[in-house]
Coordinates of C-alpha atoms in Angstrom, one line a residue:
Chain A
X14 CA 24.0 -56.6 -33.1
X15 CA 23.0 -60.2 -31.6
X16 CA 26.8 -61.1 -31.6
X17 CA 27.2 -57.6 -29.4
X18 CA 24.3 -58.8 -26.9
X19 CA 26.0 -62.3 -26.9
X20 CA 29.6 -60.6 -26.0
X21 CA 28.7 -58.2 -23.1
X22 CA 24.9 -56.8 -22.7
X23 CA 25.6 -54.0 -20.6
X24 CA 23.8 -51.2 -21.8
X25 CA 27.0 -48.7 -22.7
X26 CA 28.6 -51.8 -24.3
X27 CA 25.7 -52.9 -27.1
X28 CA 25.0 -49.1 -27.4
X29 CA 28.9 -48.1 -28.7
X30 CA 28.1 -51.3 -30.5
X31 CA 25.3 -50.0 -32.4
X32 CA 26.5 -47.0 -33.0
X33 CA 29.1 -48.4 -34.4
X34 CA 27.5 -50.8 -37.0
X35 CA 25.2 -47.7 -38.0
X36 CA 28.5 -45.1 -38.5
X37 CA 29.6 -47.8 -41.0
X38 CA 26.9 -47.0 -43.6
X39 CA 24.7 -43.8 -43.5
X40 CA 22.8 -45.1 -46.8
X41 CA 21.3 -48.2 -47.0
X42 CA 17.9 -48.8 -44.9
X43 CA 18.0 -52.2 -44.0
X44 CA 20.9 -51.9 -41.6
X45 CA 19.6 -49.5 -39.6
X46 CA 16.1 -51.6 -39.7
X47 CA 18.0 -54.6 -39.1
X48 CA 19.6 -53.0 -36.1
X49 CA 17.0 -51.7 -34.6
X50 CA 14.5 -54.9 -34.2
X51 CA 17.4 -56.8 -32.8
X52 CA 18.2 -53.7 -30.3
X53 CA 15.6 -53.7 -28.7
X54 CA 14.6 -57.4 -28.5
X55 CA 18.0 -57.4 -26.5
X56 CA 16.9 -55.3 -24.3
X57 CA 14.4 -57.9 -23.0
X58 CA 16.9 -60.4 -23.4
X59 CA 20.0 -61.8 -25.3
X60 CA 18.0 -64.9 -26.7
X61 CA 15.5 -62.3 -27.8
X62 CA 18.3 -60.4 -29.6
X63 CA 19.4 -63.8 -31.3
X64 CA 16.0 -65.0 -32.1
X65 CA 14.9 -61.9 -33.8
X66 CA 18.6 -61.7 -35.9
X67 CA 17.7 -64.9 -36.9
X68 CA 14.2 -64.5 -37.5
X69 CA 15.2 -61.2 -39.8
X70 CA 17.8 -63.6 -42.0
X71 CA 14.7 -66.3 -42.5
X72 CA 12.6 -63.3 -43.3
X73 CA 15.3 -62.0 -45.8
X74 CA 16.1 -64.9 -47.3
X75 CA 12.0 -65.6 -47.8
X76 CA 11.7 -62.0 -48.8
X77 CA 14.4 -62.8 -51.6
X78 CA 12.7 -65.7 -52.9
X79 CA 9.5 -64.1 -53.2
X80 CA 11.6 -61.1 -55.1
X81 CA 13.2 -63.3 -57.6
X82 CA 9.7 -65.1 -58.3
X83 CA 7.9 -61.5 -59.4
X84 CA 11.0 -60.8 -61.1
X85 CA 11.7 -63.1 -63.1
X86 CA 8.2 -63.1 -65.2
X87 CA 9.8 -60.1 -67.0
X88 CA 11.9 -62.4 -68.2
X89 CA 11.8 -64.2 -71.2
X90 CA 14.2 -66.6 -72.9
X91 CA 17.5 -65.1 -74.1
X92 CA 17.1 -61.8 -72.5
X93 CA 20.2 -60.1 -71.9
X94 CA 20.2 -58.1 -68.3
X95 CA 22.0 -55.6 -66.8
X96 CA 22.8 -54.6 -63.6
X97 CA 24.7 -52.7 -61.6
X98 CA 27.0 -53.4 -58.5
X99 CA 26.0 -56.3 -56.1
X100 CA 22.5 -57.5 -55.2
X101 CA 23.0 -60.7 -55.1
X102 CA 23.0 -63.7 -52.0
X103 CA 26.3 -62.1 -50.9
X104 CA 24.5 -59.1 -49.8
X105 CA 21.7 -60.4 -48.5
X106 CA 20.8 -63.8 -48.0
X107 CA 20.5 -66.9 -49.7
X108 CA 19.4 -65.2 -53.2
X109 CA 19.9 -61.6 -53.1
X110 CA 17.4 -58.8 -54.8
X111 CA 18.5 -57.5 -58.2
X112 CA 20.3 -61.1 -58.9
X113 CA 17.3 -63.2 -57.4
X114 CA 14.9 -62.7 -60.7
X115 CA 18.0 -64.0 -62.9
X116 CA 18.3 -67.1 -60.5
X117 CA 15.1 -68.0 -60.9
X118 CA 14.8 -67.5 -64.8
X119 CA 18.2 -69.7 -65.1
X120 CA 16.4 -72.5 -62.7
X121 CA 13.7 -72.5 -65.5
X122 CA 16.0 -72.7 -68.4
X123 CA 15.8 -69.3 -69.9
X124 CA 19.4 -68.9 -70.1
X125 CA 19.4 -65.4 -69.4
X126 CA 23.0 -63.4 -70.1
X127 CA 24.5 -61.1 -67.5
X128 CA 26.2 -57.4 -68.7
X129 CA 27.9 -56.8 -64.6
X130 CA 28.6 -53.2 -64.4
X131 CA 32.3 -53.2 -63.0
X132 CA 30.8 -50.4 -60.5
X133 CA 33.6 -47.9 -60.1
X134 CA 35.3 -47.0 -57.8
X135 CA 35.0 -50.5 -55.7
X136 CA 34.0 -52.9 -58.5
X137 CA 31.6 -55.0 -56.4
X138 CA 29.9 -55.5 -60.1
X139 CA 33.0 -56.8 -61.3
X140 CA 34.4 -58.8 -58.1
X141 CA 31.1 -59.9 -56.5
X142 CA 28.3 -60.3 -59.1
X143 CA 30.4 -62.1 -61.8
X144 CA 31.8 -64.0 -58.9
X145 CA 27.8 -65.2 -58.0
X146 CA 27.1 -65.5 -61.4
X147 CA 30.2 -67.7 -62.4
X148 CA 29.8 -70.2 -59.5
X149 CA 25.8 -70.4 -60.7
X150 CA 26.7 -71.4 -64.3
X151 CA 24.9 -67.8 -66.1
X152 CA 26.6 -66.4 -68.4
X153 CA 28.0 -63.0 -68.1
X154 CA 30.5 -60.3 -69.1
X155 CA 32.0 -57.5 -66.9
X156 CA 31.8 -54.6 -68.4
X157 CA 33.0 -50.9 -67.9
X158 CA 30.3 -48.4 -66.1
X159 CA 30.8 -46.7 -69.4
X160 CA 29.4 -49.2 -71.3
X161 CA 26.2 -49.9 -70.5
X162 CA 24.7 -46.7 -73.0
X163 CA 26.6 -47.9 -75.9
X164 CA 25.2 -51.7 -75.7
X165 CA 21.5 -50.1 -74.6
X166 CA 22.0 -48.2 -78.3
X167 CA 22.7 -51.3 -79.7
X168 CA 20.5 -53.3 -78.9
X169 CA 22.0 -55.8 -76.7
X170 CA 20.1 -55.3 -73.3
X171 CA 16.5 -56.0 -72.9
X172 CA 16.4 -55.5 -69.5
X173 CA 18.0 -52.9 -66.3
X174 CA 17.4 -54.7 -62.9
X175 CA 19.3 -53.0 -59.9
X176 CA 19.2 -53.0 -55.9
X177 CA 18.7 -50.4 -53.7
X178 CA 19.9 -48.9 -50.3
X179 CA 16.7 -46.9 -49.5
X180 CA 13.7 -45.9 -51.3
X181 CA 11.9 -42.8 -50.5
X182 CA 7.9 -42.3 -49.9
X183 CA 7.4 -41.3 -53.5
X184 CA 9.8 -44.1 -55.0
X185 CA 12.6 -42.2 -55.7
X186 CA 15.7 -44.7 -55.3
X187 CA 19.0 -44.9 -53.6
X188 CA 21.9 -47.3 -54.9
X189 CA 25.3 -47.3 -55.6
X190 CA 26.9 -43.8 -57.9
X191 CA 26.0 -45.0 -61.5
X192 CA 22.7 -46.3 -61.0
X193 CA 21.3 -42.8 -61.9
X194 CA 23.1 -42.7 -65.2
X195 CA 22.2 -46.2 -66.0
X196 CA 18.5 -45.2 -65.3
X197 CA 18.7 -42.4 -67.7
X198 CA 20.0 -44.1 -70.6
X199 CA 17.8 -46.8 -69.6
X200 CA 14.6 -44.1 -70.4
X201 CA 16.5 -42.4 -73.8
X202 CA 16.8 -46.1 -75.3
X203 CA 13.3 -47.4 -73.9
X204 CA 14.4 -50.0 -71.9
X205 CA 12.7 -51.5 -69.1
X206 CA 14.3 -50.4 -65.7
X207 CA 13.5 -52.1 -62.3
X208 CA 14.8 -51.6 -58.9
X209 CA 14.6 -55.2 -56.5
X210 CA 14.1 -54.5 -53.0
X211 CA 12.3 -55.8 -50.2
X212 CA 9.8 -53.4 -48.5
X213 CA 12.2 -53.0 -45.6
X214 CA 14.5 -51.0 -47.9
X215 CA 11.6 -48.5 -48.1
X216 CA 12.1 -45.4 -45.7
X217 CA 8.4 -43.6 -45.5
X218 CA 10.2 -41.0 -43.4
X219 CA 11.8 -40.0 -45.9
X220 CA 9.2 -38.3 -48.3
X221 CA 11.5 -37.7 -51.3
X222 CA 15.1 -38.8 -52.5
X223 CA 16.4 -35.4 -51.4
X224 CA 16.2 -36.4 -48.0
X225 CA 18.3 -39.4 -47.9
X226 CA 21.9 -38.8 -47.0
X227 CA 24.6 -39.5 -49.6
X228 CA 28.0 -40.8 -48.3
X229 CA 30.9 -39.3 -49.9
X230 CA 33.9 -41.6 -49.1
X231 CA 37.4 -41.4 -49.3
X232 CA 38.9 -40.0 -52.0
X233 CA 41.6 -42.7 -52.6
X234 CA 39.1 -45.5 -53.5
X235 CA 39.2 -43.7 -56.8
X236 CA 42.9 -42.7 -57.4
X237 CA 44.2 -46.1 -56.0
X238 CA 43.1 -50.1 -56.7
X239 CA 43.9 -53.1 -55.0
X240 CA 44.2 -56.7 -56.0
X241 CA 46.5 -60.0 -56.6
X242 CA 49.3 -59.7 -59.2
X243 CA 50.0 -62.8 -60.8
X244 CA 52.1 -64.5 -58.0
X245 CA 48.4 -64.1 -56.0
X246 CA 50.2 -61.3 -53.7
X247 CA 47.7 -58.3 -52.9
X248 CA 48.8 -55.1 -54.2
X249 CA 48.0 -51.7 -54.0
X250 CA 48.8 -49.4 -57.2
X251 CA 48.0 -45.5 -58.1
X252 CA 45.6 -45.6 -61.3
X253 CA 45.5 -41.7 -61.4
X254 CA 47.8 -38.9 -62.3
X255 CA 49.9 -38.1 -58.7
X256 CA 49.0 -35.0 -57.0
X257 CA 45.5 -34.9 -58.5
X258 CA 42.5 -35.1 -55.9
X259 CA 39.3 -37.1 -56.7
X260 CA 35.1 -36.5 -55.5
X261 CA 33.7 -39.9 -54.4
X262 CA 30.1 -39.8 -53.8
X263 CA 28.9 -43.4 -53.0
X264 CA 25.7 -43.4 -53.6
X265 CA 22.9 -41.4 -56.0
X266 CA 19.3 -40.5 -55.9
X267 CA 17.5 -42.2 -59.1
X268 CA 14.0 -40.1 -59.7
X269 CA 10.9 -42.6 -59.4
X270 CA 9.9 -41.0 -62.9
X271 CA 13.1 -43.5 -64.4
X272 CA 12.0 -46.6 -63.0
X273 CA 9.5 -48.4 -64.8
X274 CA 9.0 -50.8 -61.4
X275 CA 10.4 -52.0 -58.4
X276 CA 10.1 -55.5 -57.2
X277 CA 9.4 -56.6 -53.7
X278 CA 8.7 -59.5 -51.7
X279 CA 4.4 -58.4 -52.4
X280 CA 4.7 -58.1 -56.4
X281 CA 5.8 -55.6 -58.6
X282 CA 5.0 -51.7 -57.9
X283 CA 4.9 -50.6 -61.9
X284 CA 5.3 -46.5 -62.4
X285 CA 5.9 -46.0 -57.9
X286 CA 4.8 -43.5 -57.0
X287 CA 3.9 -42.6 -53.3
X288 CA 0.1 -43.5 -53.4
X289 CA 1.1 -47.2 -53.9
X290 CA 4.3 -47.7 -52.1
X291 CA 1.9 -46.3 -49.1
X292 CA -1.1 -48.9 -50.3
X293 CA 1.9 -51.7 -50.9
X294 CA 3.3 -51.3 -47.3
X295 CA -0.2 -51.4 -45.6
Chain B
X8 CA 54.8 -41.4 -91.4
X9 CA 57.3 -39.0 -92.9
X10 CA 60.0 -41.0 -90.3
X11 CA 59.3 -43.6 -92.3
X12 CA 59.9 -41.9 -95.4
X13 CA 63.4 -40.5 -93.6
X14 CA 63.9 -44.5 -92.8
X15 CA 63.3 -46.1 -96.1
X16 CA 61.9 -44.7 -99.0
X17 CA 60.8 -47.6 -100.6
X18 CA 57.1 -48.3 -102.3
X19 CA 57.1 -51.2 -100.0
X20 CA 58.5 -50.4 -97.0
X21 CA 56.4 -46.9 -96.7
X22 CA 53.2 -48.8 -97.8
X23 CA 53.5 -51.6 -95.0
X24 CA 54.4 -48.6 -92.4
X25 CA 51.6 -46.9 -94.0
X26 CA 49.2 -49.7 -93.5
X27 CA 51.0 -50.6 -89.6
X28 CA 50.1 -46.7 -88.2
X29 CA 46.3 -47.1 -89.5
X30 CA 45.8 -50.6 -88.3
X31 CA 46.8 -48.6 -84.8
X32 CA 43.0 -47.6 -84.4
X33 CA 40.2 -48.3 -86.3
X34 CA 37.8 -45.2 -84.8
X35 CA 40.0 -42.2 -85.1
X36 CA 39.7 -39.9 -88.6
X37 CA 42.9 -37.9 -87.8
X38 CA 45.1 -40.6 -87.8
X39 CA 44.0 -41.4 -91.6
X40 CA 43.4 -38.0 -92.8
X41 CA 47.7 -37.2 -91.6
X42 CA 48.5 -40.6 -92.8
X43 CA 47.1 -40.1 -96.1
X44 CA 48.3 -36.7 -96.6
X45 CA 52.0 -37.5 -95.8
X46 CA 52.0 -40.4 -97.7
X47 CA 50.5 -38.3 -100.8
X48 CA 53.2 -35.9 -100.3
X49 CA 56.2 -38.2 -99.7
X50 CA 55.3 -40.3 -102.5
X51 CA 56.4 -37.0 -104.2
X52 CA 60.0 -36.8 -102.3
X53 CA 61.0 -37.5 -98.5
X54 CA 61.3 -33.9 -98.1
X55 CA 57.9 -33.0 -98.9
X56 CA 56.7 -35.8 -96.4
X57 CA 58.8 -33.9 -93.9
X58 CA 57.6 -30.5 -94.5
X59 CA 53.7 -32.1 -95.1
X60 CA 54.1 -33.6 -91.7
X61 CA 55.6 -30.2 -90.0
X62 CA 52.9 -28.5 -91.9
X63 CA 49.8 -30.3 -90.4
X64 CA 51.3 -30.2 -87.0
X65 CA 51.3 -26.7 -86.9
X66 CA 47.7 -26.8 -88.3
X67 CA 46.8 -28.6 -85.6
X68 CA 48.2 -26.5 -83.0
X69 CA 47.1 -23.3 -85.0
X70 CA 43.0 -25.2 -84.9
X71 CA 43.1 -25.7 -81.3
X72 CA 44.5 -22.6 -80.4
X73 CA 41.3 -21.3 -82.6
X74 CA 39.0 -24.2 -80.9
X75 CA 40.0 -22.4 -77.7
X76 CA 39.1 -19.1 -78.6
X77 CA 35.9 -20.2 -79.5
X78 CA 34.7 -22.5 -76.6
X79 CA 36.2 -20.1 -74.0
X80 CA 33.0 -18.0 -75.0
X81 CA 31.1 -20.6 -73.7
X82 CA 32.6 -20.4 -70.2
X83 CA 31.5 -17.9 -67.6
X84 CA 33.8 -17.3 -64.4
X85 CA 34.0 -19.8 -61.9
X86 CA 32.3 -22.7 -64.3
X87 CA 32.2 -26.0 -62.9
X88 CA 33.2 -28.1 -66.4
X89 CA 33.4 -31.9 -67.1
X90 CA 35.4 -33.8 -69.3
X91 CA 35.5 -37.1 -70.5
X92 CA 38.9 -39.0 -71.7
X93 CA 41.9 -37.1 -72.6
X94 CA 41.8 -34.2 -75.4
X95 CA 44.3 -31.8 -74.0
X96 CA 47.9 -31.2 -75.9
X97 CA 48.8 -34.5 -74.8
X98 CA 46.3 -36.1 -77.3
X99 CA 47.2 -33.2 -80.2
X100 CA 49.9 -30.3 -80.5
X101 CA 50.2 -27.8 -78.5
X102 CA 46.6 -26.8 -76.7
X103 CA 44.5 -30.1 -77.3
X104 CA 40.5 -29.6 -78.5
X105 CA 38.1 -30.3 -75.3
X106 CA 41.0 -28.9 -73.1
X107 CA 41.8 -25.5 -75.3
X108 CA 38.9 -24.0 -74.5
X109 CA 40.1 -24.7 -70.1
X110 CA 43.1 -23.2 -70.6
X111 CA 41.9 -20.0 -72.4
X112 CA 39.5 -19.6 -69.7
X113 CA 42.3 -20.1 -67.0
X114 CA 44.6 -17.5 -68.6
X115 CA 41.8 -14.9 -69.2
X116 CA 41.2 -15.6 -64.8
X117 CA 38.1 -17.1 -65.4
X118 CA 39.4 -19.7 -62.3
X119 CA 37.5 -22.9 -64.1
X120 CA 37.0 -26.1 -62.2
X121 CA 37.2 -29.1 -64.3
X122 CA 35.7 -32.6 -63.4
X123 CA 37.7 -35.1 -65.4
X124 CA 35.5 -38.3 -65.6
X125 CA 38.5 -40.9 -64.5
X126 CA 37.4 -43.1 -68.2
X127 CA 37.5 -46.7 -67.4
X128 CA 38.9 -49.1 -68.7
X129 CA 42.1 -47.2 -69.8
X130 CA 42.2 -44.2 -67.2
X131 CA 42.7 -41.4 -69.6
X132 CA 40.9 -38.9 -67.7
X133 CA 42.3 -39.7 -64.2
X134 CA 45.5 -40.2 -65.8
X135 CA 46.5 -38.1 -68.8
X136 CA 43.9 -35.2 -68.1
X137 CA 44.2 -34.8 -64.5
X138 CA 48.3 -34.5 -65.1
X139 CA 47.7 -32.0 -67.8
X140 CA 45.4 -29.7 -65.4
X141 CA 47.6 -30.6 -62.3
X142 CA 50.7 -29.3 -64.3
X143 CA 48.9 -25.7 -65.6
X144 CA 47.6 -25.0 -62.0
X145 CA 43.8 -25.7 -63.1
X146 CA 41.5 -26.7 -60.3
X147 CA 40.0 -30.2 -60.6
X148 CA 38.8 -33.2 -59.5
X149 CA 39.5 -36.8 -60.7
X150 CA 35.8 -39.1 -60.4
X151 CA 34.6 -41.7 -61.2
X152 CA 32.9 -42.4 -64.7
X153 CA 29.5 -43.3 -62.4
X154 CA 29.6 -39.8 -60.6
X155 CA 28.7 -37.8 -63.9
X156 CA 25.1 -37.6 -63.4
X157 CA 24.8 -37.2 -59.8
X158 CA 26.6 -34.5 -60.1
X159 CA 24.4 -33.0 -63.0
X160 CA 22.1 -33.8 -60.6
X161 CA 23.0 -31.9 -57.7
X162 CA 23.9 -28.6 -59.8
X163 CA 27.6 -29.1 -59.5
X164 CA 28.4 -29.2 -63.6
X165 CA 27.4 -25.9 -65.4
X166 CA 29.2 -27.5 -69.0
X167 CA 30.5 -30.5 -70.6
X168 CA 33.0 -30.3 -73.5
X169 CA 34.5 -33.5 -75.2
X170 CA 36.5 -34.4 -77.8
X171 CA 36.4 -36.6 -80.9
X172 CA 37.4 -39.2 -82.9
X173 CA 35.1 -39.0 -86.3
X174 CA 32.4 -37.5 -86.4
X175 CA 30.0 -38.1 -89.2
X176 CA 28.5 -36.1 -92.2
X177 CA 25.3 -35.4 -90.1
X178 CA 27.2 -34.6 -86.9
X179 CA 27.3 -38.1 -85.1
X180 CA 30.1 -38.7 -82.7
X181 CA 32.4 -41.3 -82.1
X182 CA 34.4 -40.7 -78.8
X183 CA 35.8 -42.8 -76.0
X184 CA 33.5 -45.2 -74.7
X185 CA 31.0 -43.9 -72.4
X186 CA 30.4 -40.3 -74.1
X187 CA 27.1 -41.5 -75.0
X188 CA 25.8 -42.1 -71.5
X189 CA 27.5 -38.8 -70.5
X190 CA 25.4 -37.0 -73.1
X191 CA 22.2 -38.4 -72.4
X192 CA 22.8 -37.3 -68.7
X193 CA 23.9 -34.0 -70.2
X194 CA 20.4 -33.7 -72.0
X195 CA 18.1 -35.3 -69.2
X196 CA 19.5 -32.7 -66.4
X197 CA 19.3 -29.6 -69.5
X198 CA 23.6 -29.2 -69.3
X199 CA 25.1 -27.8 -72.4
X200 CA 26.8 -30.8 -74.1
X201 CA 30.0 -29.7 -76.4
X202 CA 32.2 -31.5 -78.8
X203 CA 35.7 -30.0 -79.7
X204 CA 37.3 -31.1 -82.8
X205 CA 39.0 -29.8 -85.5
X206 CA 37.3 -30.1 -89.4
X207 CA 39.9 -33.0 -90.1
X208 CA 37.8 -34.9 -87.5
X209 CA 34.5 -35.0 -90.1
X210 CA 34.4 -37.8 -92.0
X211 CA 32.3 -37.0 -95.4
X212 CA 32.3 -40.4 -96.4
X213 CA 30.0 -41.2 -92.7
X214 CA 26.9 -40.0 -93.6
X215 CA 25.6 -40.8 -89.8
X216 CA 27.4 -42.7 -87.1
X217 CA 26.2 -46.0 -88.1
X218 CA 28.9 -46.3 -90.6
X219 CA 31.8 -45.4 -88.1
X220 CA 33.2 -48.7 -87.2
X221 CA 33.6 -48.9 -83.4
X222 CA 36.9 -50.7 -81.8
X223 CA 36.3 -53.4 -79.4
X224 CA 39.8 -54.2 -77.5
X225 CA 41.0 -56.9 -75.1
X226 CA 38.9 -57.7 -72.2
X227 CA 42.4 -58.4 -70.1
X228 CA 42.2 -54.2 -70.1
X229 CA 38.7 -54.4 -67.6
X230 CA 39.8 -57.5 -66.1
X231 CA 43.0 -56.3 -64.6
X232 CA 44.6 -53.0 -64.0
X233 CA 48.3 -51.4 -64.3
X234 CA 50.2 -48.7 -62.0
X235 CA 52.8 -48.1 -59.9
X236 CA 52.7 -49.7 -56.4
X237 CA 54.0 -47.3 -53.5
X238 CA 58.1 -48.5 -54.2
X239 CA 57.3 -47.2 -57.8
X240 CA 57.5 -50.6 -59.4
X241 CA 55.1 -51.3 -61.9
X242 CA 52.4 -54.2 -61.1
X243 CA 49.8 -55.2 -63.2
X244 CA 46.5 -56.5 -60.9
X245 CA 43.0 -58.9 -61.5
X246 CA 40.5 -56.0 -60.3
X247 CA 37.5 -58.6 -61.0
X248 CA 36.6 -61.9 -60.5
X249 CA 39.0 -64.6 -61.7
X250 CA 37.3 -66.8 -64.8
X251 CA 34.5 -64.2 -65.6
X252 CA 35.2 -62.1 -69.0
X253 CA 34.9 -58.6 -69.8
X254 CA 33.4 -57.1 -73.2
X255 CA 35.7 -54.0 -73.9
X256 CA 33.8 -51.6 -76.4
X257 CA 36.5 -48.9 -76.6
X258 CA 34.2 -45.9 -78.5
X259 CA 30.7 -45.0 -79.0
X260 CA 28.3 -43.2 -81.0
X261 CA 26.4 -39.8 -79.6
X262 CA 23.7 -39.1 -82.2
X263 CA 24.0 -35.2 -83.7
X264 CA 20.5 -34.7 -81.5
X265 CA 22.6 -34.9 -78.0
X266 CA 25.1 -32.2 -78.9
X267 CA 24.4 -28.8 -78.3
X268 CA 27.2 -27.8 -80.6
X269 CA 30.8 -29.0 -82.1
X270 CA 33.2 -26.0 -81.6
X271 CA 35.7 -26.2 -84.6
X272 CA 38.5 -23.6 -85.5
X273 CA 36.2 -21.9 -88.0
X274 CA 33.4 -21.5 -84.8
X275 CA 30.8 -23.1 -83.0
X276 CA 28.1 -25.6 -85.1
X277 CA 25.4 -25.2 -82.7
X278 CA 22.3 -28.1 -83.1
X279 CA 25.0 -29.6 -85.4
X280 CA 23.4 -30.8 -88.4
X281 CA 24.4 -32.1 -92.3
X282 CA 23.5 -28.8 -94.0
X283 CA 25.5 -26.5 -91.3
X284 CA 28.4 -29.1 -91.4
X285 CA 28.7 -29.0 -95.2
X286 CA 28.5 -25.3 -95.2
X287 CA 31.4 -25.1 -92.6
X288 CA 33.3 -27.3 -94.3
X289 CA 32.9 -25.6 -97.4

């Protein structure tokens, strides 16, 4: 949006610009908080627009920090964590949400291990957070979406920390399709599941999860991947029966009822609910 | 088996093919309950391994032809059904176990629509299921394993039937690898949960699902992925992060208490436990 100001600030120009940037996601929160802070400082002036884009990444990455300090005293030495698609520093910056308690606990020696859901149908588990994770030195495995139950019944995860898009008034969560099922095994085999988000994720006009939009994308993100082959050259290949259609939903609604707490930049809000998101935000 | 027989009927050479077919999979119970039968029988003459081997096929196509009369009762006109992995004829003879009960429903016009939960990491729903469905005209949708619950969630799902690949004495489930989460979703959003499979599928000798060893395979079968690129050549792609590993758990274990009932060729085992599965099987 500051880039936009920079490029041209006549009004039609940064406001095709931020329609644009907003058409790209209907989901997550923080763009269209991000957007529209830096919006209208440009509308005082470009330097405005720049200073507040910046001001936002300082706040995010600060934000992040604090996150990853609250989260990481549930952890305790050895603890095996799952999560789900990417909230890590590539999403946001410098140390991300969901990844930033696991950060912290590695700086401090816990050793904690990774299970990265692969995060069907666009793998961001499998491309971006073992990616983080592998250049930080934590140890990790990729595994399939369809996993995560069978090593909760075993077992093998002591702790469910995820990111979110938007939270509702009352707590209930957006993220990426899958995070509701996680959430519900998470509940059946009694382990502890947290969401990581700064309070900018939270969207008080929206009272309940029902209200947040859910973006259905396009339909060949399922029946089709993409990636190198073995010479390194990117390749696209059908993964489905041809002639078959798919249902792509991007995002789900987790009930606050599944999520033990979620983590923010002011400490942890155990059992949300929307008494003390409200007193939390105040 | 009996080809082997036909081949060579030698103690040796039939005992090493014996021991090379059930070294195949470790999970499934029909594998070792044809295996042993044929081998019983051949041991007798190569003839009777032949007719032993013709005999059981038919069985099998007789059972699910039964399966399907049965679970079709379950289905009311214009259900919305989900499916995970591949049970259709493909994966038996003629009519398949979790599939029979579609395709009775289809042919009495009962216009089902089936989800077929795409089933990472080897694709047997958007690949084997999907073509089976696409090839007898039978509405459906290809998603992704992470969509299941969301779309309990928003009413879309009025039935879930699976298939098998042992189930236990007290009517524990091993299936493809994520069945578990689906039935846990199943039971939190209150969606009938049903497991098809013929008697040959129990395994007496189980006496809960803690006993059924569980297959892990290769992780190169999460890291990468294999299909046809638009020329039609085969390529084989890294869908995740180069130098991270994958843990590849290929079945899991739903405990008896998930399913609402096992539909068998003798009828429906509702609130499957060890006293009504004896009885049936008696």
């Amino acid at each position: 949006m500051a880039q936009a100001f920079l490029e041209n600030d006549s009004q039609e120009f940064v406001e095709n610009a931020r329609k644009e940037i907003e058409a790209t996601r209907p989901t997550a929160r923080n763009l269209f908080y991000a957007v529209e802070k830096v919006f209208a400082a440009g509308l005082q002036s470009t330097t405005k627009a720049v200073a507040k884009a910046e001001a936002i990444a300082a706040k995010d990455a600060e934000d992040s920090f604090a996150i990853g300090n609250f989260g990481n005293e549930l952890i305790r030495a050895g603890f095996n964590i799952a999560t789900h698609c990417n909230a890590g520093w590539l999403a946001f910056v410098d140390y991300g949400t969901a990844l930033s308690p696991v950060y912290r606990a590695h700086e401090e020696g816990k050793d904690p291990f990774v299970y990265a859901d692969e995060t069907r149908p666009r793998g961001q588990g499998a491309r971006l957070t073992a990616w983080e994770l592998n250049n930080a030195g934590i140890r990790h495995a990729i595994i399939p979406d369809n996993a995560t139950a069978h090593l909760m019944s075993q077992g093998k995860i002591d702790l469910m920390i995820v990111g979110a898009d938007r939270i509702a008034a009352n707590g209930d969560v957006a993220n990426k399709i899958g995070t509701l099922e996680k959430a519900v095994a998470a509940r059946y085999f009694n382990i502890p599941f947290f969401v990581a988000a700064p309070l900018s994720t939270f969207d008080r006009s929206c009272s309940t999860g029902k209200e947040i939009p859910i973006e259905y994308r396009a339909e060949e993100e399922v029946l089709y991947q993409s990636g190198p082959d073995e010479d390194g050259n990117h390749q696209k290949i059908l993964v489905s029966s041809p002639g078959s259609g798919a249902v792509n939903p991007a995002f789900d609604i987790t009930p606050a009822a599944l999520v033990s707490g979620i983590i923010t930049e002011k400490g942890i809000i155990y059992s949300p609910d929307k008494e003390k998101i409200r007193r939390i935000n105040s």
